[in-house]
Amino acid sequence: MRKKLVFFILPIVLFCVVFSFYLFIVLLKKYGLYSQVNDILQFRFDFLQYAFSSFIFTIAFATILVIFKLDFILKPIKSLTSIATKIALGQYEKRIDFYESDEIGQLSHSFNLMASRLEDTIKDLNDKKNKLYSILNSMDDGVIFVDNEQNIILINPAAMDLFDIKGDVKNRYILEVIRDSRIYEILKNKDEAPTEIVINNSKYRIIQTKAISVSDFATQKEIGVLLVFHDVTKIKTLEKMRSDFVANVSHELKTPLTSIKGFAETLKYVEDSATREKFLDIINVEAERLSRLINDILTLSELEHKDYSVNFQKVCLNDSIDEVYYIMQTIANEKNIKLNFDVTNEKLYINGDRDKFKQMMINLVDNAIKYTPSGGSVEVTLRKNKDNANIIIKDTGIGIPKQHLPRLFERFYRVDKARSRSMGGTGLGLAIVKHILMIFNGRIDVESEINKGTKFTITLPLYYKS
Ligand code: ADP
């Protein structure tokens, strides 16, 4: 800028000098160099007058020129400064509209180009940042990134929820935020196989944790460690359920089989026909139990794997419940239990599978009869409740202690194992009921009082409203 000003001021100064010299020559010519001495004084005076006025004129002219030129130079610089400040404050779309072809124009052009690139880069960075944050925020896995000093640089909501972290913890030492020595061990053994840890703060969770060291892309220098926390509670629970189920099935199958085997072997040495008859009856009962058990296991597995919704049809609840009444009536009569079915006159329909619905009802009514002593009663009611059908199966039986109610629908869960077995129960009846209701989008609630009775309430969405 200084150079540029010198370039402007220099010709002006030169112009002044030349103009003054010109005036001097003109005056010399006018008065002659060697004219009379008398005139010399007048010459001096005139000369000084001319020289002074020309000097003033030149200075004024030069000042106007400089001011004009300065303003001309400073205007784009001022606008450059103001735009640069605005860009620094985040207004990346700002540009300089100065189109001169001189150096200032070129500088403005380069500045605009730089601002465009900066805007593109910032946009790109923001875009990437947004993508990264939306991925991290929507992830179920917890993610924490710590720098080489183990200060938290990034943490996603899943990780905050996992460790019950509240507020801003950025730039804080990780072990100060998560007071768990296992995190220290994991960070120490980074890049090794995932470790499983159990977290039991707000709820019980099994977490698979992995620490991966992160390096700078360009320099390959380590810049921190990424911790990933993957919740495997569901998988582990399912694995446990599966292994428990296998163990239970083996155990349930083993009991009748051992019995059958034992009696069949003893039978060889029994000559008394009455005892033989008795043994054969036991073998028959056990074989039936075995068959029921296998049937229930197959039903459960089918319910889990088959997509019943594909063959859903309009099922009339009134008619199906009537059919269940005729099937169960004999069993109830045999046990001297009063079976009372109270079905609404209004025809109610669901979208489902008729056989599975009947099987669910049979299981519940069969249980009600099974766990109600002789002389008791079982009542089944069907009513419409807004867009749902309500089916109530109520008995006056032995009831279920409160602490057993939450686990009642688990496979092989029985309140009284011996009693259930002696009644020919498999422990799978209610598990099948629950599965069928899941397929029908329904639900079941249970209320019970010991020695007073049990009430199961089924809610099913009505698909075809009558
Ligand atoms: P089970 O074949 O043993 O009857 P379920 O799955 O049908 O198996 O039922 C699980 C357990 O729930 C039963 O063993 C029994 O203890 C209890 N239970 C089910 N229904 C009734 C009921 N109506 N009254 C009392 N107890 C019941």
Short mmCIF file of C-alpha atoms and ligand atoms in Angstrom, two decimals:
data_model
loop_
_atom_site.label_atom_id
_atom_site.label_comp_id
_atom_site.label_asym_id
_atom_site.label_seq_id
_atom_site.Cartn_x
_atom_site.Cartn_y
_atom_site.Cartn_z
CA MET A 1 0.00 0.00 0.00
CA ARG A 2 2.84 2.34 0.85
CA LYS A 3 4.48 1.62 -2.48
CA LYS A 4 1.21 2.28 -4.22
CA LEU A 5 0.82 5.64 -2.42
CA VAL A 6 4.40 6.61 -3.30
CA PHE A 7 3.57 5.84 -6.92
CA PHE A 8 0.66 8.21 -6.73
CA ILE A 9 2.37 10.96 -4.76
CA LEU A 10 5.65 10.87 -6.69
CA PRO A 11 4.22 12.14 -10.03
CA ILE A 12 2.35 14.84 -8.11
CA VAL A 13 5.53 16.04 -6.44
CA LEU A 14 7.32 15.86 -9.77
CA PHE A 15 4.50 17.80 -11.33
CA CYS A 16 4.92 20.49 -8.67
CA VAL A 17 8.65 20.74 -9.24
CA VAL A 18 8.28 20.86 -13.03
CA PHE A 19 5.44 23.39 -12.79
CA SER A 20 7.48 25.64 -10.49
CA PHE A 21 10.48 25.37 -12.80
CA TYR A 22 8.28 26.23 -15.78
CA LEU A 23 7.01 29.31 -14.01
CA PHE A 24 10.57 30.27 -13.15
CA ILE A 25 11.54 30.02 -16.87
CA VAL A 26 8.50 32.03 -17.90
CA LEU A 27 9.41 34.73 -15.43
CA LEU A 28 13.05 34.72 -16.55
CA LYS A 29 11.94 35.17 -20.15
CA LYS A 30 9.50 37.90 -19.22
CA TYR A 31 12.06 39.94 -17.37
CA GLY A 32 15.29 38.76 -19.06
CA LEU A 33 18.13 37.32 -17.09
CA TYR A 34 20.40 40.29 -17.47
CA SER A 35 17.85 43.21 -17.53
CA GLN A 36 18.01 46.22 -15.43
CA VAL A 37 19.08 45.87 -11.87
CA ASN A 38 16.07 48.01 -10.86
CA ASP A 39 13.79 45.43 -12.06
CA ILE A 40 15.51 42.77 -10.07
CA LEU A 41 13.66 43.58 -6.92
CA GLN A 42 10.34 43.65 -8.72
CA PHE A 43 11.37 40.39 -10.36
CA ARG A 44 12.10 38.89 -6.98
CA PHE A 45 8.77 40.00 -5.64
CA ASP A 46 6.85 38.79 -8.69
CA PHE A 47 8.80 35.60 -8.69
CA LEU A 48 8.02 34.92 -5.09
CA GLN A 49 4.36 35.78 -5.69
CA TYR A 50 4.11 33.52 -8.71
CA ALA A 51 6.11 30.78 -7.06
CA PHE A 52 3.98 30.92 -3.92
CA SER A 53 0.63 30.90 -5.72
CA SER A 54 1.77 28.13 -8.03
CA PHE A 55 3.01 26.23 -5.00
CA ILE A 56 -0.36 26.66 -3.20
CA PHE A 57 -2.22 25.70 -6.35
CA THR A 58 -0.04 22.63 -6.85
CA ILE A 59 -0.38 21.59 -3.21
CA ALA A 60 -4.17 22.00 -3.36
CA PHE A 61 -4.34 20.13 -6.61
CA ALA A 62 -2.05 17.38 -5.28
CA THR A 63 -4.07 17.13 -2.04
CA ILE A 64 -7.36 16.76 -3.94
CA LEU A 65 -5.75 14.16 -6.14
CA VAL A 66 -4.29 12.26 -3.19
CA ILE A 67 -7.57 12.39 -1.22
CA PHE A 68 -9.50 11.19 -4.23
CA LYS A 69 -6.96 8.46 -4.94
CA LEU A 70 -6.71 7.52 -1.26
CA ASP A 71 -10.45 7.18 -1.01
CA PHE A 72 -10.40 5.17 -4.19
CA ILE A 73 -7.77 2.85 -2.70
CA LEU A 74 -9.13 2.74 0.82
CA LYS A 75 -12.76 2.04 -0.13
CA PRO A 76 -12.13 -1.57 -1.28
CA ILE A 77 -9.73 -2.11 1.63
CA LYS A 78 -12.39 -0.94 4.07
CA SER A 79 -14.95 -3.19 2.48
CA LEU A 80 -12.38 -6.03 2.47
CA THR A 81 -11.83 -5.54 6.22
CA SER A 82 -15.56 -5.40 6.95
CA ILE A 83 -16.29 -8.51 4.84
CA ALA A 84 -13.34 -10.37 6.43
CA THR A 85 -14.76 -9.55 9.89
CA LYS A 86 -18.22 -10.77 8.85
CA ILE A 87 -16.76 -14.00 7.47
CA ALA A 88 -14.78 -14.46 10.68
CA LEU A 89 -18.09 -14.11 12.55
CA GLY A 90 -19.61 -16.92 10.50
CA GLN A 91 -21.32 -15.10 7.59
CA TYR A 92 -19.52 -17.21 5.01
CA GLU A 93 -21.79 -16.12 2.14
CA LYS A 94 -20.45 -12.50 2.19
CA ARG A 95 -18.47 -11.30 -0.90
CA ILE A 96 -16.73 -8.07 -2.06
CA ASP A 97 -18.28 -6.43 -5.10
CA PHE A 98 -15.27 -4.61 -6.50
CA TYR A 99 -14.42 -5.21 -10.08
CA GLU A 100 -11.35 -3.05 -10.85
CA SER A 101 -8.55 -4.75 -12.71
CA ASP A 102 -5.77 -3.28 -10.55
CA GLU A 103 -4.04 -5.00 -7.65
CA ILE A 104 -6.90 -4.17 -5.24
CA GLY A 105 -9.33 -5.70 -7.73
CA GLN A 106 -7.17 -8.80 -7.98
CA LEU A 107 -6.92 -8.97 -4.20
CA SER A 108 -10.71 -8.66 -3.92
CA HIS A 109 -11.13 -11.38 -6.53
CA SER A 110 -8.68 -13.67 -4.68
CA PHE A 111 -10.42 -12.84 -1.42
CA ASN A 112 -13.82 -13.74 -2.89
CA LEU A 113 -12.36 -16.97 -4.25
CA MET A 114 -10.91 -17.78 -0.84
CA ALA A 115 -14.26 -16.96 0.81
CA SER A 116 -16.10 -19.31 -1.62
CA ARG A 117 -13.65 -22.12 -0.92
CA LEU A 118 -13.95 -21.44 2.80
CA GLU A 119 -17.75 -21.48 2.54
CA ASP A 120 -17.65 -24.80 0.65
CA THR A 121 -15.20 -26.31 3.15
CA ILE A 122 -17.23 -25.11 6.13
CA LYS A 123 -20.44 -26.44 4.52
CA ASP A 124 -18.75 -29.75 3.83
CA LEU A 125 -17.42 -29.92 7.40
CA ASN A 126 -20.84 -29.03 8.83
CA ASP A 127 -22.45 -31.64 6.62
CA LYS A 128 -20.00 -34.29 7.82
CA LYS A 129 -20.41 -33.15 11.42
CA ASN A 130 -24.21 -33.33 11.14
CA LYS A 131 -24.03 -36.79 9.61
CA LEU A 132 -21.65 -37.96 12.33
CA TYR A 133 -23.84 -36.53 15.09
CA SER A 134 -27.06 -37.95 13.67
CA ILE A 135 -25.41 -41.38 13.34
CA LEU A 136 -23.99 -41.20 16.86
CA ASN A 137 -27.24 -39.89 18.34
CA SER A 138 -29.40 -42.53 16.73
CA MET A 139 -27.06 -45.39 17.61
CA ASP A 140 -28.14 -47.97 20.19
CA ASP A 141 -24.48 -48.64 20.97
CA GLY A 142 -22.72 -46.31 23.37
CA VAL A 143 -19.71 -44.48 21.91
CA ILE A 144 -17.07 -42.46 23.77
CA PHE A 145 -13.95 -40.96 22.22
CA VAL A 146 -11.13 -39.96 24.56
CA ASP A 147 -7.89 -38.17 23.70
CA ASN A 148 -4.42 -39.35 24.70
CA GLU A 149 -4.90 -37.79 28.17
CA GLN A 150 -8.12 -39.82 28.46
CA ASN A 151 -10.33 -36.74 28.45
CA ILE A 152 -13.74 -37.16 26.87
CA ILE A 153 -13.88 -35.51 23.45
CA LEU A 154 -17.10 -37.06 22.24
CA ILE A 155 -19.89 -39.02 23.92
CA ASN A 156 -23.23 -40.10 22.46
CA PRO A 157 -26.64 -40.24 24.26
CA ALA A 158 -26.59 -44.06 24.39
CA ALA A 159 -23.31 -44.00 26.37
CA MET A 160 -24.65 -41.24 28.65
CA ASP A 161 -27.76 -43.31 29.33
CA LEU A 162 -25.71 -46.47 29.90
CA PHE A 163 -23.58 -44.87 32.63
CA ASP A 164 -26.27 -42.52 33.97
CA ILE A 165 -24.22 -39.47 32.93
CA LYS A 166 -25.91 -36.07 33.09
CA GLY A 167 -24.77 -32.64 31.87
CA ASP A 168 -21.79 -31.66 29.77
CA VAL A 169 -18.80 -33.93 30.38
CA LYS A 170 -16.69 -32.91 27.41
CA ASN A 171 -12.98 -32.44 28.16
CA ARG A 172 -13.36 -34.16 31.52
CA TYR A 173 -11.23 -37.11 32.57
CA ILE A 174 -13.16 -40.28 31.75
CA LEU A 175 -12.54 -42.03 35.07
CA GLU A 176 -13.79 -38.96 36.88
CA VAL A 177 -17.05 -39.20 34.93
CA ILE A 178 -17.38 -43.00 34.93
CA ARG A 179 -16.04 -44.21 38.24
CA ASP A 180 -15.49 -47.78 37.14
CA SER A 181 -12.08 -49.41 37.27
CA ARG A 182 -13.12 -51.78 34.46
CA ILE A 183 -13.07 -48.81 32.06
CA TYR A 184 -9.46 -48.21 33.06
CA GLU A 185 -8.63 -51.87 32.32
CA ILE A 186 -10.42 -51.72 28.96
CA LEU A 187 -8.54 -48.54 28.00
CA LYS A 188 -5.29 -50.17 29.06
CA ASN A 189 -5.96 -53.29 27.00
CA LYS A 190 -7.13 -51.43 23.92
CA ASP A 191 -7.33 -53.22 20.56
CA GLU A 192 -7.87 -56.54 22.25
CA ALA A 193 -10.93 -58.80 22.06
CA PRO A 194 -14.19 -57.31 23.41
CA THR A 195 -14.80 -57.60 27.16
CA GLU A 196 -18.17 -58.29 28.72
CA ILE A 197 -19.15 -56.15 31.69
CA VAL A 198 -22.33 -56.10 33.76
CA ILE A 199 -23.79 -52.70 34.55
CA ASN A 200 -26.42 -52.56 37.24
CA ASN A 201 -27.18 -48.88 37.86
CA SER A 202 -30.72 -48.00 36.75
CA LYS A 203 -31.25 -51.41 35.22
CA TYR A 204 -29.35 -54.66 34.73
CA ARG A 205 -27.40 -54.76 31.48
CA ILE A 206 -24.71 -56.97 29.97
CA ILE A 207 -22.41 -54.84 27.84
CA GLN A 208 -19.82 -55.95 25.33
CA THR A 209 -17.07 -53.34 25.39
CA LYS A 210 -14.28 -52.68 22.94
CA ALA A 211 -11.52 -50.06 22.95
CA ILE A 212 -10.00 -49.15 19.58
CA SER A 213 -7.01 -46.85 19.26
CA VAL A 214 -7.51 -44.05 16.73
CA SER A 215 -4.65 -42.54 14.71
CA ASP A 216 -4.38 -39.33 12.72
CA PHE A 217 -4.96 -40.09 9.06
CA ALA A 218 -2.00 -38.06 7.81
CA THR A 219 0.62 -38.49 10.50
CA GLN A 220 -0.39 -41.97 11.71
CA LYS A 221 0.12 -40.67 15.25
CA GLU A 222 -2.27 -41.99 17.88
CA ILE A 223 -4.79 -39.28 18.80
CA GLY A 224 -7.05 -41.16 21.18
CA VAL A 225 -9.16 -44.20 21.93
CA LEU A 226 -12.69 -45.01 20.82
CA LEU A 227 -14.79 -46.97 23.29
CA VAL A 228 -17.81 -48.84 21.93
CA PHE A 229 -20.42 -50.32 24.28
CA HIS A 230 -22.78 -52.87 22.76
CA ASP A 231 -25.80 -53.99 24.81
CA VAL A 232 -25.99 -57.78 24.60
CA THR A 233 -28.51 -58.25 27.45
CA LYS A 234 -31.28 -59.43 25.10
CA ILE A 235 -29.02 -61.88 23.27
CA LYS A 236 -27.62 -63.23 26.53
CA THR A 237 -31.11 -63.55 28.05
CA LEU A 238 -32.31 -65.35 24.93
CA GLU A 239 -29.27 -67.62 25.02
CA LYS A 240 -29.99 -68.40 28.66
CA MET A 241 -33.67 -68.96 27.94
CA ARG A 242 -32.78 -71.33 25.13
CA SER A 243 -30.33 -73.33 27.22
CA ASP A 244 -32.81 -73.36 30.12
CA PHE A 245 -35.49 -74.57 27.72
CA VAL A 246 -33.28 -77.38 26.43
CA ALA A 247 -32.42 -78.37 30.00
CA ASN A 248 -36.11 -78.24 30.97
CA VAL A 249 -37.24 -80.23 27.93
CA SER A 250 -34.61 -82.90 28.59
CA HIS A 251 -35.67 -83.07 32.21
CA GLU A 252 -39.39 -83.20 31.39
CA LEU A 253 -38.83 -85.91 28.78
CA LYS A 254 -36.57 -87.88 31.07
CA THR A 255 -39.12 -88.20 33.88
CA PRO A 256 -41.87 -90.10 31.97
CA LEU A 257 -39.27 -92.02 29.96
CA THR A 258 -37.51 -93.26 33.12
CA SER A 259 -40.89 -94.24 34.50
CA ILE A 260 -41.87 -96.10 31.31
CA LYS A 261 -38.48 -97.83 31.16
CA GLY A 262 -38.63 -98.87 34.82
CA PHE A 263 -42.13 -100.29 34.69
CA ALA A 264 -41.53 -102.00 31.33
CA GLU A 265 -38.42 -103.75 32.71
CA THR A 266 -40.18 -104.79 35.93
CA LEU A 267 -43.14 -106.01 33.91
CA LYS A 268 -40.97 -108.89 32.61
CA TYR A 269 -40.80 -110.38 36.11
CA VAL A 270 -44.37 -109.68 37.23
CA GLU A 271 -46.66 -112.64 36.95
CA ASP A 272 -49.63 -111.38 38.85
CA SER A 273 -52.10 -110.11 36.24
CA ALA A 274 -53.55 -107.33 38.44
CA THR A 275 -50.09 -105.84 39.05
CA ARG A 276 -49.26 -106.21 35.36
CA GLU A 277 -52.49 -104.38 34.50
CA LYS A 278 -51.58 -101.61 36.96
CA PHE A 279 -48.06 -101.30 35.52
CA LEU A 280 -49.41 -101.19 31.99
CA ASP A 281 -51.80 -98.40 33.00
CA ILE A 282 -48.90 -96.40 34.46
CA ILE A 283 -46.90 -96.94 31.29
CA ASN A 284 -49.90 -95.74 29.29
CA VAL A 285 -50.37 -92.61 31.42
CA GLU A 286 -46.67 -91.76 31.17
CA ALA A 287 -46.68 -92.36 27.40
CA GLU A 288 -49.65 -90.03 27.08
CA ARG A 289 -47.86 -87.39 29.12
CA LEU A 290 -44.82 -87.82 26.91
CA SER A 291 -46.97 -87.42 23.84
CA ARG A 292 -48.68 -84.28 25.29
CA LEU A 293 -45.30 -82.82 26.16
CA ILE A 294 -43.92 -83.43 22.69
CA ASN A 295 -47.11 -81.98 21.16
CA ASP A 296 -46.85 -78.86 23.31
CA ILE A 297 -43.15 -78.41 22.46
CA LEU A 298 -43.95 -78.78 18.76
CA THR A 299 -46.84 -76.32 19.06
CA LEU A 300 -44.61 -73.76 20.75
CA SER A 301 -41.86 -74.14 18.18
CA GLU A 302 -44.44 -73.85 15.38
CA LEU A 303 -45.92 -70.72 16.98
CA GLU A 304 -42.46 -69.19 17.18
CA HIS A 305 -41.42 -69.92 13.63
CA LYS A 306 -44.53 -69.99 11.44
CA ASP A 307 -46.08 -66.78 10.13
CA TYR A 308 -49.75 -67.33 10.95
CA SER A 309 -50.79 -63.86 9.90
CA VAL A 310 -50.49 -64.97 6.24
CA ASN A 311 -53.52 -67.26 6.64
CA PHE A 312 -55.55 -65.07 8.99
CA GLN A 313 -59.30 -65.29 8.49
CA LYS A 314 -62.46 -63.85 9.97
CA VAL A 315 -63.03 -65.86 13.15
CA CYS A 316 -66.37 -65.68 14.93
CA LEU A 317 -65.61 -65.67 18.65
CA ASN A 318 -69.17 -66.62 19.70
CA ASP A 319 -69.17 -69.80 17.57
CA SER A 320 -65.62 -70.82 18.54
CA ILE A 321 -66.33 -70.34 22.25
CA ASP A 322 -69.51 -72.43 21.89
CA GLU A 323 -67.43 -75.23 20.34
CA VAL A 324 -64.98 -75.05 23.27
CA TYR A 325 -67.94 -75.41 25.62
CA TYR A 326 -69.00 -78.69 23.98
CA ILE A 327 -65.44 -80.04 24.04
CA MET A 328 -64.87 -79.19 27.73
CA GLN A 329 -68.33 -80.02 29.06
CA THR A 330 -67.58 -83.76 29.48
CA ILE A 331 -64.31 -83.12 31.35
CA ALA A 332 -66.05 -80.65 33.67
CA ASN A 333 -68.95 -83.05 34.29
CA GLU A 334 -66.52 -85.88 35.10
CA LYS A 335 -64.98 -83.66 37.80
CA ASN A 336 -68.34 -82.33 38.96
CA ILE A 337 -67.56 -78.78 38.00
CA LYS A 338 -70.26 -76.43 36.79
CA LEU A 339 -69.32 -74.98 33.43
CA ASN A 340 -71.12 -71.76 32.61
CA PHE A 341 -70.61 -69.94 29.31
CA ASP A 342 -72.09 -66.46 28.96
CA VAL A 343 -71.58 -65.30 25.40
CA THR A 344 -72.96 -62.01 24.07
CA ASN A 345 -75.67 -62.22 21.39
CA GLU A 346 -73.78 -59.75 19.25
CA LYS A 347 -71.50 -61.65 16.89
CA LEU A 348 -67.88 -60.64 17.49
CA TYR A 349 -65.11 -61.32 15.00
CA ILE A 350 -61.35 -61.16 15.09
CA ASN A 351 -58.81 -61.52 12.34
CA GLY A 352 -56.96 -64.68 13.28
CA ASP A 353 -56.62 -68.42 13.15
CA ARG A 354 -59.68 -70.38 14.33
CA ASP A 355 -57.79 -73.51 15.46
CA LYS A 356 -55.22 -71.53 17.43
CA PHE A 357 -57.96 -69.47 19.10
CA LYS A 358 -59.75 -72.68 20.16
CA GLN A 359 -56.50 -74.19 21.39
CA MET A 360 -55.87 -71.10 23.55
CA MET A 361 -59.39 -71.26 25.02
CA ILE A 362 -59.13 -75.01 25.66
CA ASN A 363 -55.80 -74.51 27.51
CA LEU A 364 -57.32 -71.85 29.78
CA VAL A 365 -60.62 -73.66 30.44
CA ASP A 366 -58.73 -76.93 30.96
CA ASN A 367 -56.50 -75.22 33.57
CA ALA A 368 -59.54 -73.70 35.26
CA ILE A 369 -61.13 -77.15 35.54
CA LYS A 370 -57.83 -78.78 36.51
CA TYR A 371 -57.11 -76.35 39.36
CA THR A 372 -60.65 -76.16 40.70
CA PRO A 373 -61.71 -78.75 43.22
CA SER A 374 -64.80 -80.85 42.61
CA GLY A 375 -68.02 -78.96 43.20
CA GLY A 376 -66.56 -75.66 42.02
CA SER A 377 -67.48 -73.69 38.95
CA VAL A 378 -65.87 -72.24 35.85
CA GLU A 379 -67.38 -69.29 34.05
CA VAL A 380 -66.51 -68.02 30.59
CA THR A 381 -67.81 -64.61 29.46
CA LEU A 382 -67.55 -62.93 26.07
CA ARG A 383 -68.29 -59.21 25.81
CA LYS A 384 -67.61 -56.36 23.45
CA ASN A 385 -65.57 -53.51 24.90
CA LYS A 386 -65.23 -50.61 22.42
CA ASP A 387 -63.03 -51.95 19.59
CA ASN A 388 -62.00 -55.02 21.56
CA ALA A 389 -63.45 -58.32 22.60
CA ASN A 390 -63.08 -59.25 26.27
CA ILE A 391 -63.06 -62.91 27.23
CA ILE A 392 -63.02 -63.75 30.93
CA ILE A 393 -62.24 -67.23 32.25
CA LYS A 394 -63.01 -67.30 35.94
CA ASP A 395 -62.87 -70.25 38.31
CA THR A 396 -63.48 -70.89 41.96
CA GLY A 397 -60.30 -72.93 42.28
CA ILE A 398 -57.16 -73.07 44.39
CA GLY A 399 -55.85 -69.70 43.20
CA ILE A 400 -52.26 -68.62 42.57
CA PRO A 401 -50.03 -66.89 45.15
CA LYS A 402 -49.22 -63.29 44.08
CA GLN A 403 -45.46 -63.82 43.82
CA HIS A 404 -45.97 -66.42 41.07
CA LEU A 405 -48.16 -64.25 38.84
CA PRO A 406 -45.36 -62.39 36.95
CA ARG A 407 -43.69 -65.66 35.87
CA LEU A 408 -46.85 -67.65 35.16
CA PHE A 409 -46.55 -67.47 31.36
CA GLU A 410 -42.94 -68.68 31.26
CA ARG A 411 -42.25 -72.10 29.78
CA PHE A 412 -42.34 -74.94 32.31
CA TYR A 413 -43.20 -72.53 35.11
CA ARG A 414 -45.50 -74.20 37.60
CA VAL A 415 -46.72 -73.01 40.97
CA ASP A 416 -46.77 -76.53 42.33
CA LYS A 417 -44.74 -78.95 40.20
CA ALA A 418 -46.03 -82.12 41.82
CA ARG A 419 -49.64 -81.03 41.58
CA SER A 420 -49.27 -80.00 37.93
CA ARG A 421 -47.60 -83.31 37.03
CA SER A 422 -50.18 -85.36 38.88
CA MET A 423 -52.84 -83.55 36.85
CA GLY A 424 -51.05 -84.37 33.61
CA GLY A 425 -49.83 -80.81 33.10
CA THR A 426 -46.83 -80.06 30.91
CA GLY A 427 -46.09 -76.57 32.20
CA LEU A 428 -46.40 -75.24 28.66
CA GLY A 429 -50.13 -74.48 28.47
CA LEU A 430 -49.93 -70.80 29.45
CA ALA A 431 -46.77 -70.23 27.39
CA ILE A 432 -48.76 -71.43 24.35
CA VAL A 433 -51.65 -69.09 25.32
CA LYS A 434 -49.29 -66.12 25.52
CA HIS A 435 -47.74 -66.92 22.14
CA ILE A 436 -51.11 -67.25 20.42
CA LEU A 437 -52.20 -63.91 21.88
CA MET A 438 -49.00 -62.30 20.63
CA ILE A 439 -49.85 -63.51 17.13
CA PHE A 440 -53.39 -62.08 17.47
CA ASN A 441 -52.10 -58.75 18.87
CA GLY A 442 -54.00 -59.42 22.04
CA ARG A 443 -53.09 -59.47 25.71
CA ILE A 444 -53.91 -61.41 28.83
CA ASP A 445 -54.19 -60.28 32.45
CA VAL A 446 -54.48 -62.44 35.50
CA GLU A 447 -55.93 -61.84 38.93
CA SER A 448 -56.02 -64.49 41.62
CA GLU A 449 -56.74 -65.09 45.24
CA ILE A 450 -55.66 -68.23 47.08
CA ASN A 451 -58.52 -70.64 47.69
CA LYS A 452 -60.96 -68.23 46.08
CA GLY A 453 -60.17 -68.57 42.44
CA THR A 454 -58.40 -67.19 39.40
CA LYS A 455 -59.58 -64.83 36.67
CA PHE A 456 -57.88 -64.57 33.28
CA THR A 457 -58.97 -61.62 31.11
CA ILE A 458 -58.18 -61.71 27.41
CA THR A 459 -58.36 -58.56 25.26
CA LEU A 460 -58.46 -59.05 21.50
CA PRO A 461 -58.77 -56.32 18.87
CA LEU A 462 -61.94 -56.73 16.79
CA TYR A 463 -60.99 -56.74 13.17
CA TYR A 464 -64.37 -57.01 11.49
CA LYS A 465 -66.74 -54.91 13.48
CA SER A 466 -70.24 -56.42 13.58
P1 ADP B 1 -49.65 -76.83 33.46
O1 ADP B 1 -49.54 -77.76 32.34
O2 ADP B 1 -48.78 -77.16 34.62
O3 ADP B 1 -51.05 -76.53 33.83
P2 ADP B 1 -49.64 -74.16 32.48
O4 ADP B 1 -48.64 -73.42 31.72
O5 ADP B 1 -50.98 -74.34 31.83
O6 ADP B 1 -48.99 -75.48 32.91
O7 ADP B 1 -49.86 -73.39 33.84
C1 ADP B 1 -48.73 -73.04 34.59
C2 ADP B 1 -49.05 -73.06 36.06
O8 ADP B 1 -49.98 -72.01 36.38
C3 ADP B 1 -49.71 -74.29 36.49
O9 ADP B 1 -48.77 -75.29 36.82
C4 ADP B 1 -50.48 -73.85 37.71
O10 ADP B 1 -49.68 -73.90 38.83
C5 ADP B 1 -50.84 -72.42 37.42
N1 ADP B 1 -52.22 -72.24 36.91
C6 ADP B 1 -52.62 -72.07 35.64
N2 ADP B 1 -53.93 -71.89 35.58
C7 ADP B 1 -54.40 -71.92 36.82
C8 ADP B 1 -55.69 -71.78 37.42
N3 ADP B 1 -56.78 -71.56 36.71
N4 ADP B 1 -55.78 -71.87 38.77
C9 ADP B 1 -54.68 -72.06 39.51
N5 ADP B 1 -53.44 -72.22 39.03
C10 ADP B 1 -53.30 -72.15 37.69
#
